[in-house]
Coordinates of C-alpha atoms and ligand atoms in Angstrom, one line a residue:
X24 CA -2.5 -6.2 14.3
X25 CA -3.0 -8.1 11.2
X26 CA 0.1 -10.0 11.5
X27 CA -0.5 -10.8 15.0
X28 CA -4.0 -12.0 14.4
X29 CA -2.8 -14.1 11.4
X30 CA 0.0 -15.9 13.0
X31 CA -2.4 -16.8 15.8
X32 CA -5.0 -18.0 13.2
X33 CA -2.5 -20.0 11.7
X34 CA -1.3 -21.7 14.8
X35 CA 1.9 -19.7 15.4
X36 CA 2.6 -16.8 17.7
X37 CA 3.7 -13.2 17.0
X38 CA 6.0 -11.3 19.2
X39 CA 5.4 -7.6 18.6
X40 CA 8.6 -5.2 19.1
X41 CA 7.8 -1.3 19.2
X42 CA 10.1 1.1 18.0
X43 CA 11.0 2.1 21.3
X44 CA 11.7 -1.1 22.4
X45 CA 13.9 -2.2 19.3
X46 CA 15.6 1.0 18.6
X47 CA 16.7 -0.2 15.1
X48 CA 20.0 1.2 14.4
X49 CA 20.3 3.4 18.0
X50 CA 20.9 0.7 20.1
X51 CA 22.2 -1.8 18.3
X52 CA 23.2 -1.7 14.2
X53 CA 20.3 -3.0 11.8
X54 CA 22.6 -5.9 10.7
X55 CA 23.2 -7.1 14.0
X56 CA 19.3 -6.7 14.9
X57 CA 18.7 -8.6 11.9
X58 CA 21.2 -11.8 12.5
X59 CA 20.0 -11.9 16.2
X60 CA 16.2 -12.0 15.0
X61 CA 17.0 -14.4 12.3
X62 CA 18.7 -16.7 14.8
X63 CA 15.3 -16.8 17.3
X64 CA 12.2 -16.5 14.7
X65 CA 10.8 -18.2 11.5
X66 CA 9.9 -14.8 10.0
X67 CA 10.2 -11.1 10.4
X68 CA 7.5 -8.7 9.4
X69 CA 9.2 -5.2 9.7
X70 CA 7.3 -1.9 9.4
X71 CA 10.3 0.6 9.3
X72 CA 10.3 4.4 8.0
X73 CA 13.0 4.0 5.9
X74 CA 13.1 1.4 3.0
X75 CA 16.6 0.8 3.3
X76 CA 16.3 -0.4 6.8
X77 CA 13.7 -3.1 5.7
X78 CA 16.1 -4.0 3.0
X79 CA 19.2 -4.2 5.2
X80 CA 17.0 -6.6 7.5
X81 CA 16.4 -8.9 4.5
X82 CA 19.9 -8.8 3.7
X83 CA 21.2 -10.0 7.1
X84 CA 18.3 -12.0 8.8
X85 CA 18.8 -15.2 7.0
X86 CA 14.9 -15.6 7.4
X87 CA 12.4 -14.0 5.1
X88 CA 11.4 -10.5 5.9
X89 CA 8.1 -8.8 4.7
X90 CA 8.0 -5.1 4.1
X91 CA 4.9 -4.4 6.3
X92 CA 4.8 -0.5 5.5
X93 CA 8.2 1.8 4.3
X94 CA 8.2 5.2 3.3
X95 CA 8.8 3.6 -0.5
X96 CA 6.3 0.5 -0.9
X97 CA 3.4 -1.0 1.0
X98 CA 3.6 -4.3 -0.9
X99 CA 0.8 -6.4 1.5
X100 CA -1.8 -3.6 0.9
X101 CA -1.3 -4.0 -2.8
X102 CA -1.7 -7.7 -2.5
X103 CA -4.7 -7.4 -0.4
X104 CA -6.2 -5.0 -3.0
X105 CA -5.6 -6.9 -6.0
X106 CA -7.1 -9.7 -4.4
X107 CA -9.8 -7.5 -3.5
X108 CA -10.6 -6.8 -6.8
X109 CA -10.0 -10.5 -8.0
X110 CA -12.5 -12.0 -5.5
X111 CA -15.1 -9.5 -6.9
X112 CA -14.6 -11.8 -10.3
X113 CA -12.6 -8.8 -12.0
X114 CA -10.1 -9.6 -14.5
X115 CA -7.1 -8.3 -13.9
X116 CA -5.3 -7.9 -17.2
X117 CA -8.2 -5.8 -18.2
X118 CA -8.2 -4.1 -15.1
X119 CA -7.7 -0.1 -15.2
X120 CA -7.0 1.7 -11.7
X121 CA -7.2 5.3 -11.8
X122 CA -4.6 6.5 -8.7
X123 CA -5.2 9.9 -7.5
X124 CA -3.5 12.2 -5.6
X125 CA 0.4 11.2 -4.2
X126 CA 2.7 9.0 -5.9
X127 CA 3.6 7.8 -3.0
X128 CA 4.4 4.1 -1.5
X129 CA 0.8 2.7 -1.8
X130 CA 1.0 3.8 -5.5
X131 CA 4.6 2.4 -5.9
X132 CA 3.4 -1.1 -4.7
X133 CA 0.1 -1.0 -7.0
X134 CA 2.6 0.1 -10.2
X135 CA 4.3 -2.8 -9.3
X136 CA 1.8 -5.5 -8.5
X137 CA -0.2 -4.2 -11.7
X138 CA 2.7 -5.4 -13.7
X139 CA 3.0 -9.1 -12.5
X140 CA -1.1 -9.5 -13.4
X141 CA -1.0 -7.2 -16.3
X142 CA -3.2 -4.5 -15.4
X143 CA -3.4 -0.7 -16.5
X144 CA -2.7 2.3 -13.7
X145 CA -3.2 6.2 -14.6
X146 CA -2.0 8.2 -11.9
X147 CA -3.5 11.5 -11.6
X148 CA -0.5 13.7 -9.6
X149 CA 0.1 17.2 -9.1
X150 CA 3.6 18.2 -10.4
X151 CA 6.2 17.1 -8.3
X152 CA 4.2 14.5 -6.2
X153 CA 4.4 11.8 -9.4
X154 CA 5.2 8.2 -8.3
X155 CA 8.8 7.5 -8.9
X156 CA 9.9 7.2 -12.1
X157 CA 12.0 4.2 -12.0
X158 CA 9.3 2.5 -10.0
X159 CA 6.9 3.2 -12.7
X160 CA 9.5 1.9 -15.7
X161 CA 10.1 -1.2 -13.6
X162 CA 6.1 -1.8 -13.4
X163 CA 6.3 -1.1 -17.3
X164 CA 9.1 -3.9 -17.8
X165 CA 6.9 -5.9 -15.7
X166 CA 3.6 -5.8 -18.0
X167 CA 1.7 -3.1 -16.3
X168 CA 0.5 0.0 -18.8
X169 CA 1.1 3.1 -16.9
X170 CA 0.3 6.5 -17.6
X171 CA 1.1 9.4 -15.3
X172 CA -0.7 12.8 -15.8
X173 CA -1.8 15.7 -14.0
X174 CA -6.0 15.8 -14.7
X175 CA -7.9 13.8 -12.1
X176 CA -10.9 13.5 -14.5
X177 CA -9.2 12.3 -17.4
X178 CA -7.7 9.5 -15.0
X179 CA -11.0 8.7 -13.7
X180 CA -12.6 8.5 -17.5
X181 CA -13.2 5.0 -18.0
X182 CA -11.9 3.7 -14.7
X183 CA -12.8 0.7 -13.1
X184 CA -11.5 1.6 -9.3
X185 CA -10.7 5.3 -8.1
X186 CA -7.8 4.8 -5.4
X187 CA -6.5 7.6 -3.3
X188 CA -4.6 7.7 0.0
X189 CA -3.7 10.3 2.3
X190 CA -2.1 13.8 1.1
X191 CA 0.3 13.3 4.0
X192 CA 1.8 10.3 4.7
X193 CA 3.6 9.3 7.9
X194 CA 6.8 11.3 8.5
X195 CA 6.1 14.2 6.1
X196 CA 3.9 16.3 9.0
X197 CA 6.1 19.1 8.4
X198 CA 5.0 19.7 4.9
X199 CA 1.2 19.5 5.7
X200 CA 0.2 22.9 4.5
X201 CA 2.3 22.8 1.3
X202 CA 0.9 19.2 0.7
X203 CA -2.8 20.4 1.1
X204 CA -2.3 23.1 -1.1
X205 CA -1.0 20.9 -4.1
X206 CA -3.3 18.6 -3.6
X207 CA -6.3 20.6 -3.7
X208 CA -8.7 19.3 -6.7
X209 CA -7.3 16.0 -5.9
X210 CA -10.4 14.6 -4.1
X211 CA -12.0 11.3 -4.8
X212 CA -15.4 12.2 -4.6
X213 CA -19.1 11.8 -6.1
X214 CA -18.1 14.3 -9.2
X215 CA -14.9 12.6 -10.0
X216 CA -16.5 9.2 -9.4
X217 CA -19.2 10.0 -12.0
X218 CA -16.3 9.9 -14.9
X219 CA -15.7 6.4 -13.9
X220 CA -17.0 3.6 -15.3
X221 CA -20.5 2.2 -13.6
X222 CA -20.0 0.1 -10.9
X223 CA -16.6 1.3 -10.6
X224 CA -15.2 0.5 -6.9
X225 CA -13.8 3.2 -4.5
X226 CA -10.5 2.1 -3.0
X227 CA -8.6 3.4 0.0
X228 CA -5.4 1.9 2.1
X229 CA -6.8 3.3 5.5
X230 CA -6.3 5.4 7.5
X231 CA -8.5 8.0 5.6
X232 CA -8.9 11.9 6.4
X233 CA -12.1 12.0 5.4
X234 CA -13.0 15.8 3.6
X235 CA -9.7 15.7 2.9
X236 CA -8.0 13.0 0.1
X237 CA -11.8 11.4 -0.1
X238 CA -15.2 12.8 0.6
X239 CA -17.1 11.2 3.7
X240 CA -20.2 10.3 1.6
X241 CA -17.6 8.3 -1.3
X242 CA -15.7 6.6 1.6
X243 CA -18.9 5.4 2.9
X244 CA -20.8 4.9 0.0
X245 CA -22.1 2.0 -2.2
X246 CA -19.0 1.8 -4.3
X247 CA -16.6 1.6 -1.3
X248 CA -14.5 -1.4 -0.8
X249 CA -12.1 -0.2 1.6
X250 CA -13.2 -2.6 4.7
X251 CA -12.6 -5.7 2.1
X252 CA -9.3 -4.5 1.4
X253 CA -8.5 -4.1 5.0
X254 CA -9.8 -7.7 5.7
X255 CA -8.1 -8.8 3.2
X256 CA -4.9 -7.6 4.3
X257 CA -5.2 -10.4 7.0
X258 CA -6.0 -13.0 4.5
X259 CA -3.3 -12.4 1.9
X260 CA -0.5 -11.8 4.7
X261 CA -1.6 -15.4 5.9
X262 CA -0.8 -16.6 2.7
X263 CA 2.4 -15.1 2.0
X264 CA 3.6 -16.0 5.4
X265 CA 2.6 -19.7 4.6
X266 CA 4.2 -19.2 1.1
X267 CA 7.5 -18.1 2.8
X268 CA 7.8 -20.5 5.4
X269 CA 6.7 -23.2 2.7
X270 CA 3.7 -24.5 4.9
X271 CA 0.5 -25.6 4.4
X272 CA -2.6 -23.9 6.1
X273 CA -3.5 -26.0 9.5
Ligands
NVA314 N1 0.8 6.3 2.5 C1 0.5 6.0 3.9 C2 0.0 4.9 4.1 C3 -0.5 4.2 5.4 C4 -1.1 2.7 5.1 C5 1.8 6.5 4.9 O1 2.7 6.3 4.4 O2 1.5 7.2 5.7

């Protein structure tokens, strides 16, 4: 939706190809799909489940390929998130973000972008659900301060933002019960918020499961910036498209 609206606002067009229509790798090998699309369009925004698929598209398309969400990363979300903090006047290189819950795709992208802006991220994750150590190492190399600990209260202490995401991401439906058990105690709620700095913001990439990873009260409460984050996906993606296509705004 945000890419389609964004392209329209920029005076361009977007063509949506659903999973059933394109059948990546089934109807046609991924490199061939990439080469075809690359001959017809100026850029591709791909929401594939497997990260390797988006990388394969990028290798063969010959036009910019934007990862619009994969099981490993969600970079457009992280761009929107740091933009949301920046537009609120936050100094990102002094910012401490507490990630509570699953060290998943959104967490990975926040870590990598934290590296680029010099922010600090403390991830509180249950054992076995920490972010990929390779991603954390890369984030540190890029300049992020990264800690991975088990205790959500310790992570929230002194944090400028509490950020959480669903406990069950796309493709993990079979692990529902195990995950729900593992993440019990990792809910972002008013009790946890009390450990953060006064004026801390509450963040979520949405869709949210109210009452699971975040309480209804906190998601809809005065600290929540979740719909600013959602709006900003539209804006940062337009900026990203203009940058990649080397164009200026109309
Ligand atoms: N971690 C979630 C993010 C959704 C925007 C998922 O991958 O399903």
